[in-house]
C-alpha cells in the first residue's frame, strides 16, 4: 500500500474523509436550499423551473455534480467502514449496564442511524425528482411564454409530491434526522480536521447548531407549506391565504 | 563477614569522579553479551533499566503491575530537590549534602550523600530533556519552591504530581528501549526468589500473576528496585501492592538488611476513618507552608468536639493551642517531619486530639484565606483541597483539615556498598529498596532524587565494574540452583494453599500492623518492643497454621499473592523490632522514649551508635547476626538538631 | 466506628458483579449482598469487605486491579452502574466513596469492555495495548547523560502548563471503556499533544504521531467519532482539544513527512 492509501484507510484518515465530505455536503445543502427557496415565489414555478433547468444543463454545475456524487459516495462508504471497525473494537461482550446518556449526547452516538434515515430519504428523493428531471418523465411547462414553455415542469412534480402524505412524512422525518445529524456533524467536522481553538471552537459549535436548525427547518417547511397551505397547483388555498395575508399585513 | 563499603579515597568532592575513573569498563562490543535483570519499574528501576539498555546491555525488566507506569513513585506529590541554585539563594552541592546528612540525623554515609547531591543537577536536565513538564516561571525558566523546611528554594515540581511526571519520563525512556528490543519487559510478574550460583546472584524466580506459572530467569547481574516496606504497618501511604518480598527473599539469600527500624512517619495524612480503612492518603507537605497546626487548649473542649457538640470554627482563638508555633518559634509549622509527627501524637495522647476518633489535629487555612483570598489558596492547593473533600466530605475552605501522621517511607533497606551492590556479589539494590542515603530520616523531595540518581547516574557506572570482571559467557537457567529455587517457591505456594485455615491474609496483616504501629511506630520503648516481638512470633505461628487461601496456584489468585507478602512482612516486622531494640538511642524516625533530651527531642548516642546496623540472616527462626558499618564524618560536625 | 460524619448510617447493598474465571471462559453476572457498609468507605474498601466475606465462605474473591488508592496510578478500572469509574465526575474508582450511594441500592460492576482490553479474570483487564502505543513513539529519544542544562530551553509558562495538563493522563483506560467505538484517541492524543507542545518533542514530532496512530490502529481500537464520552468520563479531565491536536499533527505529518511507507 502506498502512503496515501495507508493514510486514508487509517482510523484518522477515514475520519478526515468523513469530515471533508461532510463539510462539502454542508455547502451543497446551502446551494440546494437557496435554489429550493424559489418554490415559495408565487410565480407558478417559473423561477424554480428556470433554476432547475440551469442546474440540469450548465456544464460547470454538471461537473460539480460528479463531485457531489463522490462526496456522498465516500461519506456513505466511510460511514459503513468506520461503523464496522468500531463495532469490532467494542467486542462481542457488551456492557450489561451502560448509561452513556449520562456522558454524551444522543445525536453524537447515533450518527449512523440518523445517516441511514437520510440515506433512505435520499434514494426516494433522487428517484422522485433528480431521476425524472434528468432522464425524462416530466411534462413541459407549456403555455405561451417563449422562454419558459420548453422547460421541464419540475415545480408541478414537486407540488404533486408534496401533496402525498407519506412522502411529506418521510421528507419531514428525514429533515429532523438531518438536523440532528448536522447538530453533531458540523462541529465534529472541524474537530476532526484539528480546527479546535479555545477562541473559535465555541463559535463553531453555535454556528453549527444554528446551521442545523435553520437548514433542516427550511427544508422541512417546503413540503409542510405545500401540503398544508396550497392546492394541487401550488396556489395558496383561499381559506388559508386570507388570514395569513391579513396577519402579514397587520404585522407591518 | 567484614562490611566493605568500598568508599573511594580522597576529598569528599572528588570521590565520585575518581571512582568513575577507577571502575573497570566493559568493552562496548561486549556489552550486548551481558544480561541484567532489573526488578521493579518505579523511578529507580525504570531509570536503571532504560539507562543500562542505552549502554548496550540486554535488560530484562520485571514488574508485578500490569504496566511499568503504575509503580508507587507515581504518587509522590511535592517535588524533587536539586542543587541547581537557579534562585540565587545560596544553594550548592555542599549545602544539599549538608542538609541531607543533618536531616538524616547523621546516620548516612557522607560519600553517598555527597554523590547524591552532585548528580541531583543532572537529573533535572535529563528529565527536562525527556519532556517532563516541570513548573515554569513566566519568563519560561524552571520554577522552584522551598519544601519541607529547607532554607533554600531547590525543589522542582510539576504541580502536585511531580512523582507522576518523573515516573512517566522514566517510563517513556524504558518504553523506547523496549521498542528497540534492548529491554524485555515482563509485566504481572512477581519476583519470589533470587538465585545464587557459586556465591553470586545469577537470576530470579518469578510467578506470573495471570497464569500462576513459576519461571526462572538468568542474568549476569540482578538489580532490585522494589521499593520500601512501609506496608508492614498495614496502614501506610504506600500503595496496596507495595511489599518487602523481593528484598526479603534477597535477604534470606545472603543480602544484609540495614537499619530496618528507620521508618518515616509523615505528619500530614488524612486520618483513619474506620476499621475498614485499607490505606492512608498523604496530603502534600507543602500545605504546612501556609496551614497552621493546632488543637484545642483543653481536653474538655476536645471532648465536646469529638462528640460533635461544637465544630472547629466555634473555638475561640484563646482556646486554641498552635503547638508547633509555640514550641518551635523559629521553624513553627515547618519543623521536620519526625518532629511534627511526634508532636501531633503527643497532643492526641494528652487527649486533645480532634475528629470522632480523637486521632487527628487541625491544619487550618483560615488565616491565609483571610489574607490572600480563597481564590489564591485554590490556585496553590486546589487539587489537594479537592482530594481532601472527596475523601472526607468536608470543605477545607470552611473547616480546618484534620490530619494525622502515617507511615510514609522507609529509610532502611538492603545494605549496599558505594557501588549499590548488596552483600551478595552481582546483586544490587537501588532507590527506596536500599538503605544508603537518608540516614535515620529523609528530607522532603529527596526520595525522587535518590531513586533517579541511583538509576540514571550511579548504577550504569558501578554495575560495569562488576560485569567487567565477569566473563561474558551466556548464562542459563540449567544450573541446579535454579531448579532448587523454583522448587522452593513452588513448595511455599503449595504450603500456603494447603493450610486451609480460618483467618484471611488481610486479617493477619492488620494484626501485625496494629502491633507495629503501637510498639514500633512513632515512639518506641524497650518494654513495648519486647512485647511486640513476642506478639509477632505468635502471629507468625498462627499464620502458618491458620491462614486461609482458596483456589489454586495456577490462576490469578490475589489472596495467594497477598498471603505470600504478609508472611514476609511478619518476619521483617520481627527484625525491625530487633533493630529498634538494639539501637539504644533516638535518631530521626527512630524515637526511643528512654532516650530524649529534657525538651523531648531525639537524643542521639554518637559514641555508641554512629553505625549502620546490617543484619545477616542465619536461618529459619534463628536470631539474625548484627554486622556494624561504622560511620565516619570528616566533613560535617555532628550536632544536636534544634528547630527552636 | 464512624469517621468524619458521626451520623452516617451503614448501608446494605446488592452487587451485580461480572465473574469470569479467565480470558477464555465465558463470564456472567453474579449477585452478592454486602451489609453494614459505611458511607465513608471507598468503593474499593467496599469490595474488600465483599472479598473478605467470600474468602470466609470458601468462595473465590473477586479479582480487580487497584494499587495506589489515591487516584494517580491508573490501576483501578471498574465500570460501575454503566459508567467508567462510576457516577462521580473526575474521579477514579478508588476515590469514589460509598456516600454517593444509598441504602438498598443495587450496583452493577463490570470490567472495561473493548476487544483490545481482554479480561484477565473477573474485573481485571489487560491494558498492555496502551504500553505498546507508547513504545511506538511516546517518548523523546534522549539517552541518559547527554542532556543540556534544564534552563537552556525556555518554555512559555502557558505552553508548559498545557503540556502538563495533557501529561496528567493516568493511562487507566476509562476513555476506551466509555467510548461507543472503544477508541483510544484521548489516550493517544494526550501523549502526542504533550510532546507536540514542548520544544523537546519537536525533533521527532512527525514520526511520533505516525507511528503511534499506526500502533493504535493495529491494536484494534475504534475510530473517534467525536462523541465526547471519553473526556466526560476521564478522571483527570484530559480535554477533547487534545484529539483535535492529534488530528492536526497526524494530517500535517502525513502530508509533509519523508516517510513513504
PDB file of N, CA and C in Angstrom, chain B residues 160-215:
ATOM      1  N   UNK B 160       1.047  19.256  41.829  1.00  0.00           N
ATOM      2  CA  UNK B 160       1.141  18.321  42.950  1.00  0.00           C
ATOM      3  C   UNK B 160       1.433  16.912  42.463  1.00  0.00           C
ATOM      4  N   UNK B 161       1.990  16.790  41.253  1.00  0.00           N
ATOM      5  CA  UNK B 161       2.128  15.460  40.662  1.00  0.00           C
ATOM      6  C   UNK B 161       3.530  15.207  40.130  1.00  0.00           C
ATOM      7  N   UNK B 162       4.511  15.637  40.903  1.00  0.00           N
ATOM      8  CA  UNK B 162       5.889  15.521  40.426  1.00  0.00           C
ATOM      9  C   UNK B 162       6.293  14.071  40.201  1.00  0.00           C
ATOM     10  N   UNK B 163       5.928  13.226  41.154  1.00  0.00           N
ATOM     11  CA  UNK B 163       6.307  11.816  41.026  1.00  0.00           C
ATOM     12  C   UNK B 163       5.734  11.214  39.762  1.00  0.00           C
ATOM     13  N   UNK B 164       4.485  11.554  39.485  1.00  0.00           N
ATOM     14  CA  UNK B 164       3.847  11.028  38.277  1.00  0.00           C
ATOM     15  C   UNK B 164       4.625  11.455  37.037  1.00  0.00           C
ATOM     16  N   UNK B 165       4.952  12.722  36.956  1.00  0.00           N
ATOM     17  CA  UNK B 165       5.610  13.204  35.747  1.00  0.00           C
ATOM     18  C   UNK B 165       7.019  12.627  35.611  1.00  0.00           C
ATOM     19  N   UNK B 166       7.714  12.483  36.724  1.00  0.00           N
ATOM     20  CA  UNK B 166       9.060  11.906  36.640  1.00  0.00           C
ATOM     21  C   UNK B 166       8.980  10.431  36.267  1.00  0.00           C
ATOM     22  N   UNK B 167       8.003   9.742  36.836  1.00  0.00           N
ATOM     23  CA  UNK B 167       7.889   8.322  36.506  1.00  0.00           C
ATOM     24  C   UNK B 167       7.517   8.147  35.032  1.00  0.00           C
ATOM     25  N   UNK B 168       6.616   8.985  34.560  1.00  0.00           N
ATOM     26  CA  UNK B 168       6.242   8.858  33.151  1.00  0.00           C
ATOM     27  C   UNK B 168       7.434   9.175  32.246  1.00  0.00           C
ATOM     28  N   UNK B 169       8.313  10.052  32.704  1.00  0.00           N
ATOM     29  CA  UNK B 169       9.549  10.318  31.953  1.00  0.00           C
ATOM     30  C   UNK B 169      10.416   9.073  31.889  1.00  0.00           C
ATOM     31  N   UNK B 170      10.625   8.447  33.041  1.00  0.00           N
ATOM     32  CA  UNK B 170      11.447   7.232  33.081  1.00  0.00           C
ATOM     33  C   UNK B 170      10.768   6.104  32.304  1.00  0.00           C
ATOM     34  N   UNK B 171       9.458   6.039  32.439  1.00  0.00           N
ATOM     35  CA  UNK B 171       8.664   5.024  31.709  1.00  0.00           C
ATOM     36  C   UNK B 171       8.809   5.223  30.199  1.00  0.00           C
ATOM     37  N   UNK B 172       8.848   6.479  29.767  1.00  0.00           N
ATOM     38  CA  UNK B 172       8.982   6.717  28.326  1.00  0.00           C
ATOM     39  C   UNK B 172      10.365   6.285  27.854  1.00  0.00           C
ATOM     40  N   UNK B 173      11.391   6.553  28.664  1.00  0.00           N
ATOM     41  CA  UNK B 173      12.738   6.112  28.294  1.00  0.00           C
ATOM     42  C   UNK B 173      12.798   4.583  28.238  1.00  0.00           C
ATOM     43  N   UNK B 174      12.125   3.956  29.209  1.00  0.00           N
ATOM     44  CA  UNK B 174      12.071   2.492  29.236  1.00  0.00           C
ATOM     45  C   UNK B 174      11.306   1.966  28.022  1.00  0.00           C
ATOM     46  N   UNK B 175      10.190   2.618  27.710  1.00  0.00           N
ATOM     47  CA  UNK B 175       9.374   2.181  26.570  1.00  0.00           C
ATOM     48  C   UNK B 175      10.185   2.221  25.277  1.00  0.00           C
ATOM     49  N   UNK B 176      11.015   3.243  25.176  1.00  0.00           N
ATOM     50  CA  UNK B 176      11.833   3.378  23.971  1.00  0.00           C
ATOM     51  C   UNK B 176      12.777   2.191  23.850  1.00  0.00           C
ATOM     52  N   UNK B 177      13.360   1.779  24.961  1.00  0.00           N
ATOM     53  CA  UNK B 177      14.285   0.645  24.909  1.00  0.00           C
ATOM     54  C   UNK B 177      13.548  -0.672  24.686  1.00  0.00           C
ATOM     55  N   UNK B 178      12.319  -0.748  25.162  1.00  0.00           N
ATOM     56  CA  UNK B 178      11.517  -1.950  24.888  1.00  0.00           C
ATOM     57  C   UNK B 178      11.269  -2.030  23.382  1.00  0.00           C
ATOM     58  N   UNK B 179      10.948  -0.874  22.787  1.00  0.00           N
ATOM     59  CA  UNK B 179      10.692  -0.847  21.344  1.00  0.00           C
ATOM     60  C   UNK B 179      11.942  -1.248  20.559  1.00  0.00           C
ATOM     61  N   UNK B 180      13.107  -0.832  21.062  1.00  0.00           N
ATOM     62  CA  UNK B 180      14.358  -1.193  20.387  1.00  0.00           C
ATOM     63  C   UNK B 180      14.719  -2.660  20.600  1.00  0.00           C
ATOM     64  N   UNK B 181      14.021  -3.318  21.494  1.00  0.00           N
ATOM     65  CA  UNK B 181      14.343  -4.714  21.779  1.00  0.00           C
ATOM     66  C   UNK B 181      15.485  -4.878  22.765  1.00  0.00           C
ATOM     67  N   UNK B 182      15.942  -3.759  23.357  1.00  0.00           N
ATOM     68  CA  UNK B 182      17.039  -3.884  24.320  1.00  0.00           C
ATOM     69  C   UNK B 182      16.531  -4.219  25.721  1.00  0.00           C
ATOM     70  N   UNK B 183      15.280  -3.933  25.964  1.00  0.00           N
ATOM     71  CA  UNK B 183      14.683  -4.345  27.238  1.00  0.00           C
ATOM     72  C   UNK B 183      13.555  -5.317  26.927  1.00  0.00           C
ATOM     73  N   UNK B 184      13.591  -6.458  27.588  1.00  0.00           N
ATOM     74  CA  UNK B 184      12.446  -7.363  27.508  1.00  0.00           C
ATOM     75  C   UNK B 184      11.637  -7.115  28.766  1.00  0.00           C
ATOM     76  N   UNK B 185      10.391  -6.708  28.564  1.00  0.00           N
ATOM     77  CA  UNK B 185       9.570  -6.312  29.713  1.00  0.00           C
ATOM     78  C   UNK B 185       8.656  -7.454  30.138  1.00  0.00           C
ATOM     79  N   UNK B 186       8.715  -7.805  31.409  1.00  0.00           N
ATOM     80  CA  UNK B 186       7.810  -8.819  31.969  1.00  0.00           C
ATOM     81  C   UNK B 186       6.865  -8.128  32.937  1.00  0.00           C
ATOM     82  N   UNK B 187       5.620  -7.904  32.502  1.00  0.00           N
ATOM     83  CA  UNK B 187       4.654  -7.320  33.426  1.00  0.00           C
ATOM     84  C   UNK B 187       3.928  -8.436  34.166  1.00  0.00           C
ATOM     85  N   UNK B 188       3.215  -8.058  35.213  1.00  0.00           N
ATOM     86  CA  UNK B 188       2.456  -9.012  36.035  1.00  0.00           C
ATOM     87  C   UNK B 188       3.319 -10.208  36.434  1.00  0.00           C
ATOM     88  N   UNK B 189       4.590  -9.924  36.727  1.00  0.00           N
ATOM     89  CA  UNK B 189       5.496 -10.976  37.176  1.00  0.00           C
ATOM     90  C   UNK B 189       6.041 -10.587  38.534  1.00  0.00           C
ATOM     91  N   UNK B 190       5.783 -11.394  39.513  1.00  0.00           N
ATOM     92  CA  UNK B 190       6.232 -11.079  40.863  1.00  0.00           C
ATOM     93  C   UNK B 190       7.467 -11.892  41.199  1.00  0.00           C
ATOM     94  N   UNK B 191       8.531 -11.190  41.603  1.00  0.00           N
ATOM     95  CA  UNK B 191       9.749 -11.897  41.959  1.00  0.00           C
ATOM     96  C   UNK B 191       9.577 -12.590  43.309  1.00  0.00           C
ATOM     97  N   UNK B 192       9.890 -13.884  43.340  1.00  0.00           N
ATOM     98  CA  UNK B 192       9.707 -14.616  44.592  1.00  0.00           C
ATOM     99  C   UNK B 192      10.997 -15.214  45.135  1.00  0.00           C
ATOM    100  N   UNK B 193      12.092 -15.118  44.378  1.00  0.00           N
ATOM    101  CA  UNK B 193      13.372 -15.538  44.946  1.00  0.00           C
ATOM    102  C   UNK B 193      14.528 -15.053  44.077  1.00  0.00           C
ATOM    103  N   UNK B 194      15.694 -14.967  44.719  1.00  0.00           N
ATOM    104  CA  UNK B 194      16.929 -14.686  43.995  1.00  0.00           C
ATOM    105  C   UNK B 194      17.667 -16.014  43.856  1.00  0.00           C
ATOM    106  N   UNK B 195      18.287 -16.229  42.707  1.00  0.00           N
ATOM    107  CA  UNK B 195      19.067 -17.454  42.541  1.00  0.00           C
ATOM    108  C   UNK B 195      20.542 -17.095  42.674  1.00  0.00           C
ATOM    109  N   UNK B 196      21.192 -17.748  43.600  1.00  0.00           N
ATOM    110  CA  UNK B 196      22.612 -17.500  43.830  1.00  0.00           C
ATOM    111  C   UNK B 196      23.405 -18.728  43.374  1.00  0.00           C
ATOM    112  N   UNK B 197      24.339 -18.503  42.451  1.00  0.00           N
ATOM    113  CA  UNK B 197      25.165 -19.587  41.940  1.00  0.00           C
ATOM    114  C   UNK B 197      26.612 -19.287  42.315  1.00  0.00           C
ATOM    115  N   UNK B 198      27.237 -20.214  43.019  1.00  0.00           N
ATOM    116  CA  UNK B 198      28.620 -20.035  43.470  1.00  0.00           C
ATOM    117  C   UNK B 198      28.828 -18.684  44.155  1.00  0.00           C
ATOM    118  N   UNK B 199      27.891 -18.323  44.999  1.00  0.00           N
ATOM    119  CA  UNK B 199      28.046 -17.108  45.772  1.00  0.00           C
ATOM    120  C   UNK B 199      27.674 -15.832  45.028  1.00  0.00           C
ATOM    121  N   UNK B 200      27.278 -15.951  43.766  1.00  0.00           N
ATOM    122  CA  UNK B 200      26.938 -14.743  43.012  1.00  0.00           C
ATOM    123  C   UNK B 200      25.478 -14.803  42.552  1.00  0.00           C
ATOM    124  N   UNK B 201      24.852 -13.612  42.542  1.00  0.00           N
ATOM    125  CA  UNK B 201      23.464 -13.554  42.070  1.00  0.00           C
ATOM    126  C   UNK B 201      23.449 -13.824  40.575  1.00  0.00           C
ATOM    127  N   UNK B 202      22.660 -14.786  40.158  1.00  0.00           N
ATOM    128  CA  UNK B 202      22.638 -15.181  38.757  1.00  0.00           C
ATOM    129  C   UNK B 202      21.226 -15.230  38.168  1.00  0.00           C
ATOM    130  N   UNK B 203      20.261 -14.817  38.928  1.00  0.00           N
ATOM    131  CA  UNK B 203      18.922 -14.857  38.345  1.00  0.00           C
ATOM    132  C   UNK B 203      17.850 -14.737  39.413  1.00  0.00           C
ATOM    133  N   UNK B 204      16.621 -14.864  38.966  1.00  0.00           N
ATOM    134  CA  UNK B 204      15.481 -14.751  39.875  1.00  0.00           C
ATOM    135  C   UNK B 204      14.419 -15.791  39.519  1.00  0.00           C
ATOM    136  N   UNK B 205      13.519 -16.004  40.460  1.00  0.00           N
ATOM    137  CA  UNK B 205      12.346 -16.839  40.212  1.00  0.00           C
ATOM    138  C   UNK B 205      11.132 -15.929  40.285  1.00  0.00           C
ATOM    139  N   UNK B 206      10.253 -16.028  39.309  1.00  0.00           N
ATOM    140  CA  UNK B 206       9.060 -15.181  39.318  1.00  0.00           C
ATOM    141  C   UNK B 206       7.806 -16.023  39.213  1.00  0.00           C
ATOM    142  N   UNK B 207       6.717 -15.408  39.600  1.00  0.00           N
ATOM    143  CA  UNK B 207       5.415 -16.041  39.382  1.00  0.00           C
ATOM    144  C   UNK B 207       4.602 -15.128  38.481  1.00  0.00           C
ATOM    145  N   UNK B 208       4.090 -15.697  37.400  1.00  0.00           N
ATOM    146  CA  UNK B 208       3.218 -14.956  36.507  1.00  0.00           C
ATOM    147  C   UNK B 208       1.855 -14.809  37.184  1.00  0.00           C
ATOM    148  N   UNK B 209       1.481 -13.580  37.438  1.00  0.00           N
ATOM    149  CA  UNK B 209       0.285 -13.326  38.244  1.00  0.00           C
ATOM    150  C   UNK B 209      -0.989 -13.766  37.525  1.00  0.00           C
ATOM    151  N   UNK B 210      -0.974 -13.758  36.194  1.00  0.00           N
ATOM    152  CA  UNK B 210      -2.185 -14.147  35.453  1.00  0.00           C
ATOM    153  C   UNK B 210      -2.320 -15.666  35.342  1.00  0.00           C
ATOM    154  N   UNK B 211      -1.202 -16.342  35.023  1.00  0.00           N
ATOM    155  CA  UNK B 211      -1.304 -17.793  34.791  1.00  0.00           C
ATOM    156  C   UNK B 211      -0.832 -18.609  35.989  1.00  0.00           C
ATOM    157  N   UNK B 212      -0.126 -17.962  36.889  1.00  0.00           N
ATOM    158  CA  UNK B 212       0.392 -18.680  38.046  1.00  0.00           C
ATOM    159  C   UNK B 212       1.674 -19.443  37.774  1.00  0.00           C
ATOM    160  N   UNK B 213       2.177 -19.347  36.556  1.00  0.00           N
ATOM    161  CA  UNK B 213       3.373 -20.108  36.208  1.00  0.00           C
ATOM    162  C   UNK B 213       4.607 -19.590  36.957  1.00  0.00           C
ATOM    163  N   UNK B 214       5.399 -20.522  37.488  1.00  0.00           N
ATOM    164  CA  UNK B 214       6.646 -20.154  38.163  1.00  0.00           C
ATOM    165  C   UNK B 214       7.765 -20.244  37.130  1.00  0.00           C
ATOM    166  N   UNK B 215       8.537 -19.170  36.987  1.00  0.00           N
ATOM    167  CA  UNK B 215       9.545 -19.126  35.925  1.00  0.00           C
ATOM    168  C   UNK B 215      10.917 -18.773  36.481  1.00  0.00           C
TER     169      UNK B 215
END
